[in-house]
Short mmCIF file of C-alpha atoms and ligand atoms in Angstrom, two decimals:
data_model
loop_
_atom_site.label_atom_id
_atom_site.label_comp_id
_atom_site.label_asym_id
_atom_site.label_seq_id
_atom_site.Cartn_x
_atom_site.Cartn_y
_atom_site.Cartn_z
CA MET A 12 -23.55 7.47 -15.21
CA LYS A 13 -23.82 7.82 -11.75
CA THR A 14 -24.54 11.12 -9.64
CA LEU A 15 -24.08 11.82 -5.90
CA GLU A 16 -26.94 14.33 -4.62
CA ILE A 17 -25.42 15.86 -1.07
CA ILE A 18 -27.41 18.34 0.93
CA GLY A 19 -24.60 20.02 2.80
CA LYS A 20 -23.98 21.65 6.29
CA GLN A 21 -25.59 18.71 8.10
CA GLU A 22 -23.71 17.65 11.78
CA LEU A 23 -21.72 14.27 11.25
CA SER A 24 -21.62 12.13 14.31
CA GLY A 25 -21.28 8.84 15.15
CA VAL A 26 -18.61 6.23 13.69
CA VAL A 27 -17.19 5.49 10.36
CA ARG A 28 -15.59 2.07 9.88
CA ILE A 29 -13.00 2.12 7.99
CA ALA A 30 -12.32 -0.69 5.31
CA GLY A 31 -9.09 -2.41 3.82
CA ALA A 32 -6.43 -0.34 2.03
CA LYS A 33 -7.41 -0.12 -1.67
CA ASN A 34 -3.80 0.48 -2.74
CA SER A 35 -2.59 -2.90 -0.71
CA ALA A 36 -5.54 -4.97 -2.00
CA VAL A 37 -5.01 -3.90 -5.39
CA ALA A 38 -1.37 -5.10 -5.06
CA LEU A 39 -2.26 -8.29 -3.04
CA ILE A 40 -4.82 -9.60 -5.46
CA PRO A 41 -2.47 -10.15 -8.14
CA ALA A 42 0.12 -11.16 -5.93
CA ALA A 43 -2.27 -13.95 -4.73
CA ILE A 44 -1.17 -15.93 -8.07
CA LEU A 45 2.41 -16.38 -7.35
CA ALA A 46 1.20 -19.01 -4.51
CA ASP A 47 0.82 -22.83 -5.81
CA ASP A 48 -2.32 -23.26 -3.56
CA LYS A 49 -5.31 -21.15 -2.28
CA VAL A 50 -4.57 -17.83 -0.43
CA THR A 51 -7.32 -16.19 1.76
CA ILE A 52 -7.02 -12.70 1.96
CA CYS A 53 -9.35 -10.95 4.77
CA ASN A 54 -10.61 -7.02 5.01
CA VAL A 55 -10.94 -6.76 1.23
CA PRO A 56 -12.43 -3.36 -0.01
CA GLU A 57 -15.39 -3.69 -1.56
CA ILE A 58 -14.74 -1.04 -4.40
CA THR A 59 -14.79 -1.49 -8.44
CA ASP A 60 -11.08 -1.34 -8.32
CA THR A 61 -11.05 -4.98 -6.53
CA ASP A 62 -13.85 -6.25 -8.61
CA ALA A 63 -11.81 -5.52 -11.71
CA LEU A 64 -8.91 -7.34 -10.49
CA CYS A 65 -11.04 -10.35 -9.66
CA GLU A 66 -12.90 -10.03 -13.20
CA ILE A 67 -8.90 -10.58 -14.46
CA LEU A 68 -8.20 -13.36 -12.10
CA GLU A 69 -11.25 -15.17 -13.22
CA TYR A 70 -10.11 -14.52 -17.08
CA LEU A 71 -7.05 -16.09 -16.19
CA GLY A 72 -8.51 -19.51 -14.73
CA VAL A 73 -8.05 -18.43 -10.82
CA LYS A 74 -10.95 -19.66 -8.43
CA VAL A 75 -12.53 -17.00 -6.81
CA ASN A 76 -14.58 -16.74 -3.90
CA ARG A 77 -15.50 -13.68 -2.27
CA ALA A 78 -17.70 -13.62 0.74
CA SER A 79 -18.13 -9.68 1.90
CA GLU A 80 -14.86 -8.82 3.19
CA SER A 81 -12.86 -12.05 2.51
CA LEU A 82 -11.48 -13.48 -0.51
CA VAL A 83 -10.36 -17.12 -1.58
CA LEU A 84 -8.14 -17.45 -4.18
CA ASP A 85 -7.34 -20.56 -6.03
CA PRO A 86 -4.41 -20.41 -8.39
CA LYS A 87 -4.42 -24.13 -9.26
CA ALA A 88 -5.99 -23.77 -12.47
CA ILE A 89 -4.64 -20.71 -13.95
CA GLU A 90 -3.44 -20.16 -17.24
CA ASN A 91 -0.87 -17.57 -18.27
CA LYS A 92 -2.88 -15.62 -21.48
CA GLU A 93 -2.62 -12.71 -22.66
CA ILE A 94 -4.66 -9.59 -20.64
CA PRO A 95 -7.06 -7.90 -23.08
CA GLU A 96 -6.59 -4.00 -23.09
CA HIS A 97 -10.46 -3.95 -21.93
CA LEU A 98 -9.48 -5.44 -18.67
CA SER A 99 -5.72 -4.01 -18.09
CA LYS A 100 -7.33 -0.41 -18.88
CA LYS A 101 -10.11 -0.49 -16.04
CA LEU A 102 -7.50 0.39 -13.73
CA ARG A 103 -4.00 1.36 -12.55
CA ALA A 104 -3.39 -1.54 -10.51
CA SER A 105 -3.80 -4.28 -13.27
CA TYR A 106 -0.04 -3.51 -13.66
CA TYR A 107 0.88 -5.89 -11.24
CA PHE A 108 -0.16 -8.70 -13.08
CA MET A 109 2.92 -7.82 -15.08
CA GLY A 110 5.41 -8.51 -12.24
CA ALA A 111 3.40 -11.26 -10.72
CA LEU A 112 3.22 -13.23 -14.16
CA LEU A 113 6.47 -12.38 -15.22
CA GLY A 114 7.25 -13.77 -11.74
CA LYS A 115 5.29 -17.32 -11.81
CA TYR A 116 6.12 -17.92 -15.83
CA LYS A 117 8.87 -15.68 -16.52
CA LYS A 118 6.85 -14.33 -19.18
CA VAL A 119 3.23 -11.92 -19.46
CA GLU A 120 1.89 -9.81 -22.18
CA MET A 121 -0.57 -7.30 -21.39
CA CYS A 122 -1.55 -3.40 -22.23
CA PHE A 123 -0.59 0.08 -20.94
CA PRO A 124 -2.80 0.10 -17.37
CA GLY A 125 -5.66 2.18 -16.72
CA GLY A 126 -6.72 4.64 -13.89
CA CYS A 127 -6.86 7.94 -13.13
CA SER A 128 -5.35 10.86 -15.43
CA ILE A 129 -3.21 12.92 -12.59
CA GLY A 130 -0.17 13.10 -14.55
CA ALA A 131 1.63 11.10 -17.27
CA ARG A 132 2.18 8.07 -15.01
CA PRO A 133 4.88 6.23 -17.16
CA ILE A 134 6.17 2.55 -15.92
CA ASN A 135 9.48 2.72 -17.22
CA LEU A 136 10.77 2.08 -13.51
CA HIS A 137 8.96 -0.89 -13.40
CA LEU A 138 10.35 -1.90 -16.89
CA LYS A 139 14.10 -1.08 -15.79
CA GLY A 140 13.65 -3.46 -12.98
CA PHE A 141 12.17 -6.17 -14.66
CA GLU A 142 15.34 -5.60 -17.28
CA SER A 143 17.77 -5.84 -14.69
CA LEU A 144 16.35 -9.49 -13.85
CA GLY A 145 17.37 -10.78 -16.93
CA ALA A 146 13.76 -9.80 -18.88
CA LYS A 147 13.38 -8.66 -22.27
CA ILE A 148 10.74 -6.24 -23.20
CA THR A 149 8.89 -5.92 -26.66
CA GLN A 150 6.56 -3.04 -27.23
CA GLU A 151 4.10 -2.22 -29.33
CA LYS A 152 1.96 0.72 -29.30
CA ASP A 153 0.24 0.33 -25.87
CA ARG A 154 1.25 -3.54 -25.88
CA TYR A 155 4.06 -5.24 -23.71
CA CYS A 156 5.68 -8.42 -23.90
CA VAL A 157 8.01 -9.04 -21.21
CA GLU A 158 9.86 -12.74 -21.01
CA ALA A 159 13.02 -13.91 -19.63
CA GLU A 160 14.77 -17.32 -19.99
CA GLU A 161 15.57 -16.83 -16.48
CA LEU A 162 14.88 -14.43 -13.61
CA LYS A 163 18.13 -13.31 -11.71
CA GLY A 164 18.86 -11.58 -8.69
CA ALA A 165 20.15 -7.97 -9.07
CA ASN A 166 20.98 -5.01 -7.57
CA ILE A 167 18.22 -2.29 -8.92
CA TYR A 168 18.28 1.52 -7.82
CA LEU A 169 15.00 3.22 -8.69
CA ASP A 170 15.36 6.92 -9.85
CA PHE A 171 12.29 7.87 -7.71
CA ALA A 172 10.81 6.04 -4.89
CA SER A 173 7.97 4.50 -7.30
CA VAL A 174 5.19 2.82 -4.80
CA GLY A 175 4.23 0.59 -8.18
CA ALA A 176 7.72 -0.15 -9.47
CA THR A 177 8.90 -1.20 -6.22
CA ILE A 178 5.64 -3.73 -5.67
CA ASN A 179 6.08 -5.11 -8.98
CA ILE A 180 9.95 -5.54 -8.83
CA MET A 181 9.15 -7.50 -5.30
CA LEU A 182 6.57 -9.75 -7.17
CA ALA A 183 9.16 -10.30 -10.25
CA ALA A 184 12.06 -11.02 -7.60
CA VAL A 185 10.50 -13.39 -5.12
CA LYS A 186 11.46 -16.48 -7.37
CA ALA A 187 14.35 -15.08 -9.03
CA LYS A 188 17.48 -17.09 -8.69
CA GLY A 189 19.87 -15.37 -5.82
CA LYS A 190 19.47 -12.05 -4.39
CA THR A 191 17.67 -8.67 -5.45
CA VAL A 192 18.45 -5.55 -3.65
CA ILE A 193 16.35 -2.53 -4.51
CA ASP A 194 17.85 0.56 -3.25
CA ASN A 195 15.55 3.60 -3.23
CA ALA A 196 12.74 1.84 -2.42
CA ALA A 197 9.32 3.38 -1.62
CA LYS A 198 8.58 2.86 1.99
CA GLU A 199 4.87 2.90 2.33
CA PRO A 200 2.73 0.83 4.38
CA GLU A 201 0.98 -0.60 1.50
CA ILE A 202 4.52 -1.98 0.40
CA VAL A 203 5.14 -3.69 4.09
CA ASN A 204 1.59 -5.11 3.60
CA VAL A 205 2.50 -6.62 0.22
CA ALA A 206 5.96 -7.96 1.35
CA THR A 207 4.12 -9.75 4.58
CA PHE A 208 1.97 -11.19 2.10
CA LEU A 209 4.76 -12.66 0.04
CA ASN A 210 6.50 -13.82 3.18
CA ASN A 211 3.55 -15.54 4.48
CA MET A 212 3.86 -17.59 1.30
CA GLY A 213 7.17 -18.42 2.12
CA ALA A 214 9.14 -15.65 0.68
CA LYS A 215 12.39 -14.26 2.16
CA ILE A 216 12.02 -10.54 2.14
CA THR A 217 13.69 -8.33 4.57
CA GLY A 218 13.33 -4.47 4.61
CA ALA A 219 10.32 -3.59 3.58
CA GLY A 220 9.39 -0.05 5.00
CA THR A 221 13.06 1.19 4.61
CA SER A 222 14.53 2.57 1.55
CA THR A 223 16.54 -0.97 0.91
CA ILE A 224 14.77 -4.13 0.45
CA ARG A 225 16.39 -7.71 -0.05
CA ILE A 226 14.79 -10.23 -1.30
CA GLN A 227 16.53 -13.75 -1.64
CA GLY A 228 14.72 -16.07 -4.78
CA VAL A 229 12.91 -19.50 -3.34
CA GLU A 230 11.96 -21.84 -5.76
CA THR A 231 7.74 -22.32 -4.42
CA LEU A 232 5.44 -19.80 -2.72
CA SER A 233 2.53 -21.78 -1.02
CA GLY A 234 -0.82 -20.78 0.03
CA CYS A 235 -1.53 -18.59 2.71
CA PHE A 236 -3.88 -16.63 5.19
CA HIS A 237 -3.42 -12.38 5.06
CA GLU A 238 -5.14 -9.18 6.12
CA VAL A 239 -5.17 -5.93 4.26
CA ILE A 240 -4.11 -2.92 6.63
CA PRO A 241 -6.70 -0.36 6.95
CA ASP A 242 -7.36 2.51 4.34
CA ARG A 243 -5.30 5.33 5.31
CA ILE A 244 -6.38 7.57 2.51
CA GLU A 245 -10.02 6.75 3.18
CA ALA A 246 -9.35 7.25 7.37
CA GLY A 247 -7.63 10.94 6.11
CA THR A 248 -10.57 11.75 3.87
CA TYR A 249 -13.25 10.98 6.80
CA LEU A 250 -10.49 12.97 9.42
CA ILE A 251 -11.29 16.02 6.73
CA ILE A 252 -14.77 15.64 6.60
CA GLY A 253 -14.87 15.35 10.39
CA ALA A 254 -12.73 18.67 10.78
CA LEU A 255 -15.29 20.44 8.31
CA CYS A 256 -18.51 19.14 9.54
CA GLY A 257 -17.79 16.70 12.66
CA LYS A 258 -19.47 16.54 16.22
CA TYR A 259 -16.87 13.87 17.98
CA LEU A 260 -16.98 11.79 14.51
CA LYS A 261 -15.18 8.44 15.21
CA ILE A 262 -13.13 7.17 12.57
CA ASP A 263 -12.69 3.96 13.57
CA ASN A 264 -10.46 0.51 12.46
CA ILE A 265 -7.14 2.57 12.00
CA ILE A 266 -3.47 2.48 12.58
CA PRO A 267 -3.03 6.31 13.33
CA GLU A 268 0.59 6.16 13.06
CA HIS A 269 0.33 5.89 9.06
CA LEU A 270 -1.85 9.46 9.37
CA GLU A 271 1.03 10.98 11.24
CA ALA A 272 1.32 14.12 8.67
CA LEU A 273 -2.39 14.71 8.15
CA ILE A 274 -2.80 14.53 11.77
CA SER A 275 -0.05 16.85 12.80
CA LYS A 276 -1.29 19.71 10.01
CA LEU A 277 -5.07 19.11 11.41
CA VAL A 278 -3.41 19.90 15.03
CA GLU A 279 -1.38 22.64 13.74
CA MET A 280 -4.65 24.16 11.83
CA GLY A 281 -6.46 24.04 15.40
CA VAL A 282 -8.76 20.97 14.69
CA GLU A 283 -9.49 18.87 17.94
CA VAL A 284 -8.77 15.47 17.02
CA ASP A 285 -8.47 13.01 20.22
CA VAL A 286 -6.00 9.97 18.67
CA ARG A 287 -6.02 6.65 20.32
CA GLN A 288 -4.75 3.05 19.58
CA ASP A 289 -6.91 2.15 16.64
CA TYR A 290 -9.80 5.10 16.08
CA ILE A 291 -9.52 9.14 16.42
CA ILE A 292 -11.94 11.18 17.26
CA VAL A 293 -12.41 14.50 15.48
CA ASN A 294 -14.54 17.51 16.45
CA LYS A 295 -15.00 20.54 14.19
CA GLN A 296 -13.44 24.02 15.72
CA GLU A 297 -14.42 27.30 14.49
CA ASN A 298 -11.35 29.85 13.24
CA TYR A 299 -8.84 27.43 11.58
CA LYS A 300 -5.33 28.66 10.93
CA HIS A 301 -4.30 28.56 7.51
CA VAL A 302 -1.48 26.03 6.86
CA SER A 303 1.00 25.01 3.94
CA VAL A 304 1.72 21.59 2.67
CA LYS A 305 3.72 20.07 0.72
CA THR A 306 3.14 16.35 -0.97
CA LEU A 307 5.94 13.93 -0.60
CA THR A 308 6.46 10.02 -0.65
CA TYR A 309 5.52 8.41 2.75
CA PRO A 310 6.14 9.51 5.41
CA GLY A 311 5.56 12.67 4.43
CA PHE A 312 2.16 14.34 3.15
CA ALA A 313 0.18 11.77 1.05
CA THR A 314 -0.66 13.32 -2.43
CA ASP A 315 -3.83 11.23 -2.19
CA LEU A 316 -5.11 13.53 0.47
CA GLN A 317 -3.79 16.46 -0.87
CA GLN A 318 -7.24 17.22 -3.04
CA PRO A 319 -9.59 16.52 -0.11
CA PHE A 320 -7.28 18.49 2.38
CA MET A 321 -7.55 21.28 0.01
CA VAL A 322 -11.59 21.62 0.81
CA LEU A 323 -10.57 21.70 4.36
CA LEU A 324 -7.76 24.83 3.58
CA THR A 325 -11.02 26.86 2.19
CA GLN A 326 -12.37 27.12 5.52
CA CYS A 327 -9.16 28.33 7.36
CA THR A 328 -8.24 32.30 7.80
CA GLY A 329 -5.85 33.62 5.73
CA LYS A 330 -3.35 32.43 2.88
CA SER A 331 -2.59 28.75 2.36
CA MET A 332 -0.21 26.75 -0.07
CA ILE A 333 -0.13 23.56 -1.34
CA GLU A 334 2.83 22.12 -3.29
CA GLU A 335 2.23 18.91 -4.94
CA THR A 336 5.61 17.41 -5.95
CA ILE A 337 4.25 13.72 -6.79
CA TYR A 338 1.39 14.24 -10.01
CA GLU A 339 1.74 16.93 -12.31
CA ASN A 340 -1.84 16.98 -12.87
CA ARG A 341 -3.60 16.88 -9.66
CA PHE A 342 -5.26 19.91 -9.17
CA MET A 343 -8.35 19.02 -11.25
CA GLN A 344 -11.09 19.74 -8.46
CA VAL A 345 -9.79 23.21 -8.25
CA PRO A 346 -12.32 25.00 -11.13
CA TYR A 347 -15.08 22.74 -9.14
CA LEU A 348 -13.89 24.20 -5.88
CA ASN A 349 -13.83 27.71 -7.14
CA LYS A 350 -17.57 27.14 -8.61
CA MET A 351 -18.81 26.33 -5.06
CA GLY A 352 -17.05 29.75 -3.87
CA ALA A 353 -13.67 28.88 -3.05
CA ASN A 354 -10.80 31.16 -4.02
CA ILE A 355 -7.79 29.19 -5.24
CA GLU A 356 -5.29 29.86 -7.93
CA ILE A 357 -3.15 27.61 -9.42
CA LYS A 358 1.05 28.49 -10.74
CA ASP A 359 2.40 25.44 -11.76
CA ARG A 360 2.46 22.84 -9.39
CA LYS A 361 1.50 25.49 -6.26
CA ALA A 362 -2.01 26.42 -5.03
CA THR A 363 -2.80 29.37 -2.84
CA ILE A 364 -6.17 29.08 -1.21
CA GLN A 365 -7.16 32.13 0.38
CA GLY A 366 -10.20 31.67 3.01
CA PRO A 367 -12.32 31.24 4.72
CA THR A 368 -14.83 31.42 1.90
CA PRO A 369 -18.55 30.06 2.38
CA LEU A 370 -19.15 27.16 -0.03
CA MET A 371 -22.04 27.10 -1.83
CA GLY A 372 -23.98 23.52 -3.59
CA CYS A 373 -24.08 23.46 -7.35
CA GLU A 374 -23.57 20.96 -10.19
CA VAL A 375 -19.87 19.65 -10.52
CA GLU A 376 -17.82 16.72 -11.75
CA ALA A 377 -15.60 14.20 -10.48
CA THR A 378 -12.48 13.99 -12.95
CA ASP A 379 -10.53 11.18 -10.81
CA LEU A 380 -10.89 9.32 -7.64
CA ARG A 381 -9.48 11.68 -5.14
CA ALA A 382 -10.81 14.85 -7.24
CA GLY A 383 -14.48 13.42 -6.51
CA ALA A 384 -13.73 12.67 -2.59
CA SER A 385 -12.52 16.58 -2.40
CA LEU A 386 -16.01 17.21 -4.05
CA VAL A 387 -17.51 14.82 -1.65
CA ALA A 388 -15.85 16.49 1.35
CA ALA A 389 -16.93 20.42 -0.22
CA ALA A 390 -20.42 19.33 -0.48
CA LEU A 391 -21.01 18.28 2.83
CA ALA A 392 -19.52 21.48 4.07
CA ALA A 393 -21.36 23.32 1.57
CA GLU A 394 -24.94 25.43 1.58
CA GLY A 395 -27.51 23.66 -0.63
CA LYS A 396 -27.52 20.93 -3.05
CA THR A 397 -24.29 19.58 -4.87
CA THR A 398 -24.72 16.96 -7.66
CA ILE A 399 -21.30 15.22 -8.73
CA LYS A 400 -21.65 13.92 -11.76
CA ASN A 401 -19.23 10.60 -12.64
CA VAL A 402 -19.55 9.44 -9.33
CA GLU A 403 -17.83 5.93 -11.41
CA HIS A 404 -14.55 7.54 -10.40
CA ILE A 405 -15.17 7.69 -6.48
CA LEU A 406 -16.42 4.11 -6.23
CA ARG A 407 -13.30 2.74 -7.61
CA GLY A 408 -11.86 3.63 -4.06
CA TYR A 409 -14.40 4.44 -1.29
CA GLU A 410 -16.53 1.38 0.02
CA GLN A 411 -20.18 2.47 0.71
CA ILE A 412 -19.64 5.94 0.42
CA VAL A 413 -23.40 6.58 0.72
CA GLU A 414 -24.45 4.43 3.49
CA LYS A 415 -20.96 5.25 5.90
CA LEU A 416 -22.04 8.90 5.40
CA THR A 417 -25.62 8.54 5.72
CA ASN A 418 -24.94 6.63 9.24
CA ILE A 419 -23.12 9.59 10.65
CA GLY A 420 -25.89 11.60 9.25
CA ALA A 421 -25.26 13.15 5.95
CA LYS A 422 -27.87 13.84 3.26
CA ILE A 423 -26.53 12.08 0.61
CA GLU A 424 -28.45 10.08 -2.12
CA ILE A 425 -26.96 8.32 -5.52
CA LYS A 426 -28.45 8.36 -8.85
CA GLU A 427 -28.56 6.73 -11.69
CA ILE A 428 -28.98 8.95 -14.78
N1 EPU B 4 6.84 7.50 -12.05
C1 EPU B 4 7.71 7.16 -13.12
N2 EPU B 4 7.98 6.06 -13.56
C2 EPU B 4 7.76 4.95 -13.32
C3 EPU B 4 6.99 5.11 -11.90
C4 EPU B 4 6.29 6.09 -11.40
O1 EPU B 4 8.15 8.19 -13.44
O2 EPU B 4 7.89 3.77 -13.90
C5 EPU B 4 6.49 8.71 -11.24
C6 EPU B 4 4.79 8.94 -11.76
O3 EPU B 4 4.45 9.40 -12.92
C7 EPU B 4 4.54 9.89 -10.32
C8 EPU B 4 5.68 9.25 -9.17
O4 EPU B 4 6.48 8.62 -9.97
O5 EPU B 4 4.95 11.17 -10.83
C9 EPU B 4 4.97 8.55 -8.16
O6 EPU B 4 4.40 7.25 -8.91
P1 EPU B 4 4.18 5.75 -8.08
O7 EPU B 4 4.94 5.27 -8.82
O8 EPU B 4 4.83 5.90 -6.70
O9 EPU B 4 2.91 5.72 -7.78
P2 EPU B 4 1.88 4.71 -8.48
O10 EPU B 4 2.01 3.25 -8.33
O11 EPU B 4 1.12 4.96 -9.68
C10 EPU B 4 0.06 4.70 -6.23
C11 EPU B 4 -1.12 4.83 -5.55
C12 EPU B 4 -1.56 5.98 -5.86
C13 EPU B 4 -0.83 6.85 -5.03
C14 EPU B 4 0.89 6.67 -5.48
C15 EPU B 4 1.80 7.70 -4.50
C16 EPU B 4 -1.64 2.24 -6.32
C17 EPU B 4 -2.56 1.33 -7.77
N3 EPU B 4 -1.62 3.71 -6.54
O12 EPU B 4 0.39 5.04 -7.88
O13 EPU B 4 -2.85 6.56 -5.80
O14 EPU B 4 -0.63 8.29 -5.41
O15 EPU B 4 1.41 5.51 -5.19
O16 EPU B 4 1.36 7.22 -3.33
O17 EPU B 4 -1.31 1.94 -5.55
C18 EPU B 4 -5.14 7.07 -5.47
O18 EPU B 4 -5.29 6.08 -4.62
O19 EPU B 4 -5.93 7.83 -5.84
C19 EPU B 4 -3.60 6.97 -6.33
C20 EPU B 4 -3.71 7.75 -7.38
#
C-alpha cells in the first residue's frame, strides 16, 4: 500500500500543467480498436487507469507503443477474446471494450467493470442500447456475452444522460447498418472528444455535445491522429487547491469554458480568479462567503469536483450546502474531513458544511479517487502532518500528483508501506 505524507499550510505558487482528460482517454483507448490501422493518440495522461487499459489492449493482441504522453496503437493483429475478470475489474472504463468489440466483431464477452464504489453504478442503459441495435445479451452472474448477427441503426432514448452509455452506444453504432439516433445523450466535453476521434477515423457522427447524437453507420474505419482534451477535473481540483493555499497559482493548458460551473461558484464565494484563453491564475483570499451547489450533468456542477470542493466550503463563513444528485454514495470523504476538524453533516444526499473550521493534520484514508483528491486538498490546507492511506485510488486519475505539488511548493512525499 502507498501512503502520502503532507505537511500543510505551505503557500503554493508557480505553474501546474494539466494533463489530458482521464475520462476522455479511457474511452479513446478502447475506441482505437475500431480502426483497421495504426492510431496515434497524444496528450494521454500517465495514470494507472490508462496503464490498465493498455494491458487489456496487449492481452487482445494490439501493439502498444507508449512514449511519454503519446500512444501509438496498432490493432492489425487483434483477436476478439473474452476479457478476464482480473483485467476488467481494474477500472470502470473497461466497459468501453463492450461497445468497441461489439461494434467491430458483433460479439463481446467480458465481466462487469470495476471502478470507484460511489454508488450502485449499473450498466442497464448501455445494455439496453446494445439490444436496440440488435444485440442479444446473456448474463451469468457478473459475466456478459453480447452478440448480434447484424447491428442495425436504431432510435435510442436514454432514461438518464449517462456518459458511459452514450459513449458505449456510439462505439457500437459507428459500424452498424443505417442510422442511429441517441436522444437525451450526455453532453460532456469527453463525449465530443470521442466523437471527433471516431469521425477522424471515418465515422459519421453529428450532434455530439448536444442531447441528440446522430450516427450514420460506415463499413470501415481507418487509422488517424488525435489529441486528448485537457482534464477539467484535474484542473478544477488544482483551482480548488489554489483557492485554499495559492499565491498567484497558474493552472495551465486548460479549456476554461469546461470549468464554468466551478469558476462561477469560486467567484461567488470571493476567490480571485483571472481567466485567460488557456490558463487561469488563482489567488487565495480571506473570508470566503458560503455557497450552495447541486451536482448535475454537464454543463452543471461536476459530481467529480464535489468532493474536493467540499474542502473549500469548510473554509467559508456560514452554512454551505451540497446536494449530490448523480451518485448515491459520494460523501465518503466526510468522516475523514470531520476527523480533521470540519463540521459537516449528511442527510440523505445533502451535506451541510458549517464554516470556517481550522483543519488539523491526522491519519486518513482515500476511499475512492475524488475522495482521495479532497483529502489531499484538505491536507494542504491543514496545520501539521496528514497521512493519507490507500493512495492507489488517487494515482488512478491524477498524473504525477507528487511532482506537480512539489513543484509549486507543497511538502508532500509518497511512501510504500
Ligand atoms: N446509470 C444507470 N445506468 C446506466 C448508466 C448509468 O443507472 O446504465 C447511473 C449511474 O449509476 C449514475 C448516473 O447514471 O448514478 C451517472 O452515470 P454515468 O453513466 O454518467 O457515469 P459513468 O459513465 O459511470 C463517468 C465518469 C465518472 C463521472 C461520471 C459523471 C468515466 C470512466 N467515469 O462515469 O468519473 O463521475 O461519468 O460525469 O468516464 C471520476 O472520474 O472520478 C468518475 C467517477
